[in-house]
Amino acid sequence: MCAKYVQLTLLNVFTGVWSEIRLEQSPSEVKRPGETVKMSCIISGYSMTSYNIHWIRQKPGRALEWIGWMNTGNNAASYASSFQSRFSMTEDVPSSTQFLQIQTLTAADSAVYFCARQDTVSLIFFFLCLLPGH
């Protein structure tokens, strides 16, 4: 149940030939409206700086929304226009980790969040549920 809280449920999907590539998610969290969440995507099985990372979300019953992408190794993020204010993508190259941070969480942020390596089927799913109220 997520009443008055943000709940993150994190899963991994790996298939066939891509099984040597790993995207390790941060543990599940519970957040309140107005708080900040920082999701991580720890990469192993390849050099993180060789492929761009994309963040995508899907709200319940809605189409996928592209949040943006990280030019890995350069800490240079590009965002879709509707995600430029409260969303920020960062990276830590030594630990091969990508981050998506959302500030001032609202009910509109309730969605499944995906971290994806460009040109592959490896994904991380972040389920974010937030109901209105305090």
PDB file of C-alpha atoms in Angstrom:
ATOM      1  CA  MET A   1       0.000   0.000   0.000  1.00  0.00           C
ATOM      2  CA  CYS A   2       1.342   3.442  -0.865  1.00  0.00           C
ATOM      3  CA  ALA A   3      -1.061   5.880   0.788  1.00  0.00           C
ATOM      4  CA  LYS A   4       0.791   9.111   1.583  1.00  0.00           C
ATOM      5  CA  TYR A   5       4.087   7.530   0.537  1.00  0.00           C
ATOM      6  CA  VAL A   6       6.191   6.876  -2.515  1.00  0.00           C
ATOM      7  CA  GLN A   7       7.044   3.204  -2.872  1.00  0.00           C
ATOM      8  CA  LEU A   8       9.861   2.035  -5.127  1.00  0.00           C
ATOM      9  CA  THR A   9       9.778  -1.562  -6.293  1.00  0.00           C
ATOM     10  CA  LEU A  10      12.871  -2.551  -8.216  1.00  0.00           C
ATOM     11  CA  LEU A  11      13.210  -5.477 -10.614  1.00  0.00           C
ATOM     12  CA  ASN A  12      15.709  -6.649 -13.215  1.00  0.00           C
ATOM     13  CA  VAL A  13      15.060  -8.245 -16.596  1.00  0.00           C
ATOM     14  CA  PHE A  14      17.821 -10.103 -18.410  1.00  0.00           C
ATOM     15  CA  THR A  15      17.442 -12.244 -21.494  1.00  0.00           C
ATOM     16  CA  GLY A  16      19.499 -14.775 -23.424  1.00  0.00           C
ATOM     17  CA  VAL A  17      22.760 -13.524 -24.832  1.00  0.00           C
ATOM     18  CA  TRP A  18      22.685 -10.336 -22.735  1.00  0.00           C
ATOM     19  CA  SER A  19      22.862 -12.198 -19.430  1.00  0.00           C
ATOM     20  CA  GLU A  20      26.513 -11.195 -18.902  1.00  0.00           C
ATOM     21  CA  ILE A  21      25.419  -7.543 -18.778  1.00  0.00           C
ATOM     22  CA  ARG A  22      24.182  -6.539 -15.324  1.00  0.00           C
ATOM     23  CA  LEU A  23      22.230  -3.502 -14.220  1.00  0.00           C
ATOM     24  CA  GLU A  24      21.945  -3.628 -10.441  1.00  0.00           C
ATOM     25  CA  GLN A  25      19.228  -1.516  -8.874  1.00  0.00           C
ATOM     26  CA  SER A  26      19.136   0.337  -5.599  1.00  0.00           C
ATOM     27  CA  PRO A  27      16.935  -1.166  -2.860  1.00  0.00           C
ATOM     28  CA  SER A  28      13.249  -0.293  -2.569  1.00  0.00           C
ATOM     29  CA  GLU A  29      12.363   2.873  -0.676  1.00  0.00           C
ATOM     30  CA  VAL A  30       9.303   4.600   0.748  1.00  0.00           C
ATOM     31  CA  LYS A  31       9.043   8.381   0.274  1.00  0.00           C
ATOM     32  CA  ARG A  32       6.591  11.105   1.256  1.00  0.00           C
ATOM     33  CA  PRO A  33       5.176  13.719  -1.145  1.00  0.00           C
ATOM     34  CA  GLY A  34       7.583  16.633  -1.447  1.00  0.00           C
ATOM     35  CA  GLU A  35      10.650  14.486  -0.790  1.00  0.00           C
ATOM     36  CA  THR A  36      13.456  13.607  -3.186  1.00  0.00           C
ATOM     37  CA  VAL A  37      14.270  10.165  -4.581  1.00  0.00           C
ATOM     38  CA  LYS A  38      17.572   9.118  -6.151  1.00  0.00           C
ATOM     39  CA  MET A  39      17.523   5.878  -8.164  1.00  0.00           C
ATOM     40  CA  SER A  40      20.739   4.136  -9.127  1.00  0.00           C
ATOM     41  CA  CYS A  41      21.705   1.881 -11.992  1.00  0.00           C
ATOM     42  CA  ILE A  42      24.998   0.043 -11.275  1.00  0.00           C
ATOM     43  CA  ILE A  43      26.475  -1.314 -14.478  1.00  0.00           C
ATOM     44  CA  SER A  44      28.734  -4.342 -14.891  1.00  0.00           C
ATOM     45  CA  GLY A  45      29.682  -6.690 -17.696  1.00  0.00           C
ATOM     46  CA  TYR A  46      30.817  -3.927 -20.032  1.00  0.00           C
ATOM     47  CA  SER A  47      32.500  -0.524 -19.916  1.00  0.00           C
ATOM     48  CA  MET A  48      29.797   1.933 -18.870  1.00  0.00           C
ATOM     49  CA  THR A  49      31.344   4.691 -20.965  1.00  0.00           C
ATOM     50  CA  SER A  50      30.892   2.637 -24.166  1.00  0.00           C
ATOM     51  CA  TYR A  51      27.086   2.991 -24.308  1.00  0.00           C
ATOM     52  CA  ASN A  52      24.673   5.805 -23.538  1.00  0.00           C
ATOM     53  CA  ILE A  53      22.080   5.267 -20.808  1.00  0.00           C
ATOM     54  CA  HIS A  54      18.430   6.260 -21.242  1.00  0.00           C
ATOM     55  CA  TRP A  55      15.778   6.791 -18.561  1.00  0.00           C
ATOM     56  CA  ILE A  56      12.134   6.128 -19.420  1.00  0.00           C
ATOM     57  CA  ARG A  57       8.950   5.959 -17.366  1.00  0.00           C
ATOM     58  CA  GLN A  58       5.463   4.548 -17.778  1.00  0.00           C
ATOM     59  CA  LYS A  59       2.498   5.754 -15.760  1.00  0.00           C
ATOM     60  CA  PRO A  60      -0.295   3.234 -15.100  1.00  0.00           C
ATOM     61  CA  GLY A  61      -2.364   2.715 -18.251  1.00  0.00           C
ATOM     62  CA  ARG A  62      -0.271   5.208 -20.249  1.00  0.00           C
ATOM     63  CA  ALA A  63       2.367   5.112 -22.970  1.00  0.00           C
ATOM     64  CA  LEU A  64       6.103   5.145 -22.283  1.00  0.00           C
ATOM     65  CA  GLU A  65       7.636   8.579 -21.687  1.00  0.00           C
ATOM     66  CA  TRP A  66      11.281   9.242 -22.535  1.00  0.00           C
ATOM     67  CA  ILE A  67      12.921  11.221 -19.727  1.00  0.00           C
ATOM     68  CA  GLY A  68      16.330  11.691 -21.286  1.00  0.00           C
ATOM     69  CA  TRP A  69      19.738  10.165 -21.871  1.00  0.00           C
ATOM     70  CA  MET A  70      23.231  10.381 -20.434  1.00  0.00           C
ATOM     71  CA  ASN A  71      26.283  10.711 -22.649  1.00  0.00           C
ATOM     72  CA  THR A  72      28.218   8.343 -20.405  1.00  0.00           C
ATOM     73  CA  GLY A  73      31.723   9.243 -19.340  1.00  0.00           C
ATOM     74  CA  ASN A  74      31.040  12.938 -19.925  1.00  0.00           C
ATOM     75  CA  ASN A  75      28.344  13.471 -17.265  1.00  0.00           C
ATOM     76  CA  ALA A  76      26.376  15.235 -20.003  1.00  0.00           C
ATOM     77  CA  ALA A  77      22.624  14.684 -19.788  1.00  0.00           C
ATOM     78  CA  SER A  78      19.929  15.631 -22.295  1.00  0.00           C
ATOM     79  CA  TYR A  79      16.308  15.825 -21.136  1.00  0.00           C
ATOM     80  CA  ALA A  80      12.907  15.803 -22.778  1.00  0.00           C
ATOM     81  CA  SER A  81      11.388  19.264 -22.281  1.00  0.00           C
ATOM     82  CA  SER A  82       8.840  18.130 -19.672  1.00  0.00           C
ATOM     83  CA  PHE A  83      11.571  16.626 -17.449  1.00  0.00           C
ATOM     84  CA  GLN A  84      14.052  19.504 -17.247  1.00  0.00           C
ATOM     85  CA  SER A  85      13.015  21.077 -13.949  1.00  0.00           C
ATOM     86  CA  ARG A  86      12.836  18.458 -11.151  1.00  0.00           C
ATOM     87  CA  PHE A  87      14.651  15.535 -12.811  1.00  0.00           C
ATOM     88  CA  SER A  88      18.425  15.188 -12.920  1.00  0.00           C
ATOM     89  CA  MET A  89      20.641  12.452 -14.331  1.00  0.00           C
ATOM     90  CA  THR A  90      24.178  12.080 -13.036  1.00  0.00           C
ATOM     91  CA  GLU A  91      26.877   9.437 -13.092  1.00  0.00           C
ATOM     92  CA  ASP A  92      29.824   8.148 -11.119  1.00  0.00           C
ATOM     93  CA  VAL A  93      32.273   6.639 -13.623  1.00  0.00           C
ATOM     94  CA  PRO A  94      34.628   4.929 -11.105  1.00  0.00           C
ATOM     95  CA  SER A  95      31.715   2.926  -9.663  1.00  0.00           C
ATOM     96  CA  SER A  96      29.992   2.479 -13.079  1.00  0.00           C
ATOM     97  CA  THR A  97      26.777   3.931 -11.682  1.00  0.00           C
ATOM     98  CA  GLN A  98      24.077   6.055 -13.296  1.00  0.00           C
ATOM     99  CA  PHE A  99      21.574   8.019 -11.201  1.00  0.00           C
ATOM    100  CA  LEU A 100      18.141   9.529 -11.736  1.00  0.00           C
ATOM    101  CA  GLN A 101      17.021  12.001  -9.078  1.00  0.00           C
ATOM    102  CA  ILE A 102      13.527  13.473  -8.802  1.00  0.00           C
ATOM    103  CA  GLN A 103      12.981  16.413  -6.457  1.00  0.00           C
ATOM    104  CA  THR A 104       9.731  17.518  -4.808  1.00  0.00           C
ATOM    105  CA  LEU A 105       7.820  14.303  -5.549  1.00  0.00           C
ATOM    106  CA  THR A 106       4.141  14.610  -6.492  1.00  0.00           C
ATOM    107  CA  ALA A 107       1.362  12.205  -7.438  1.00  0.00           C
ATOM    108  CA  ALA A 108       2.218  12.852 -11.104  1.00  0.00           C
ATOM    109  CA  ASP A 109       5.547  11.047 -10.536  1.00  0.00           C
ATOM    110  CA  SER A 110       3.825   7.708  -9.879  1.00  0.00           C
ATOM    111  CA  ALA A 111       5.156   5.438 -12.640  1.00  0.00           C
ATOM    112  CA  VAL A 112       7.439   2.562 -13.551  1.00  0.00           C
ATOM    113  CA  TYR A 113      10.936   3.959 -14.202  1.00  0.00           C
ATOM    114  CA  PHE A 114      13.338   2.248 -16.591  1.00  0.00           C
ATOM    115  CA  CYS A 115      17.097   2.516 -16.923  1.00  0.00           C
ATOM    116  CA  ALA A 116      18.229   1.131 -20.282  1.00  0.00           C
ATOM    117  CA  ARG A 117      21.530   0.750 -22.071  1.00  0.00           C
ATOM    118  CA  GLN A 118      21.295   2.012 -25.623  1.00  0.00           C
ATOM    119  CA  ASP A 119      21.057  -0.769 -28.245  1.00  0.00           C
ATOM    120  CA  THR A 120      20.242  -3.555 -25.781  1.00  0.00           C
ATOM    121  CA  VAL A 121      17.327  -5.196 -24.007  1.00  0.00           C
ATOM    122  CA  SER A 122      18.798  -4.894 -20.509  1.00  0.00           C
ATOM    123  CA  LEU A 123      16.498  -2.788 -18.344  1.00  0.00           C
ATOM    124  CA  ILE A 124      15.912  -1.800 -14.758  1.00  0.00           C
ATOM    125  CA  PHE A 125      12.345  -1.191 -13.652  1.00  0.00           C
ATOM    126  CA  PHE A 126      11.579   1.291 -10.864  1.00  0.00           C
ATOM    127  CA  PHE A 127       7.969   1.365  -9.685  1.00  0.00           C
ATOM    128  CA  LEU A 128       7.112   4.664  -8.052  1.00  0.00           C
ATOM    129  CA  CYS A 129       3.702   5.020  -6.395  1.00  0.00           C
ATOM    130  CA  LEU A 130       2.525   8.240  -4.792  1.00  0.00           C
ATOM    131  CA  LEU A 131      -0.980   9.100  -3.638  1.00  0.00           C
ATOM    132  CA  PRO A 132      -2.050  12.668  -2.865  1.00  0.00           C
ATOM    133  CA  GLY A 133      -2.047  14.004   0.669  1.00  0.00           C
ATOM    134  CA  HIS A 134       0.340  14.118   3.589  1.00  0.00           C
TER     135      HIS A 134
END
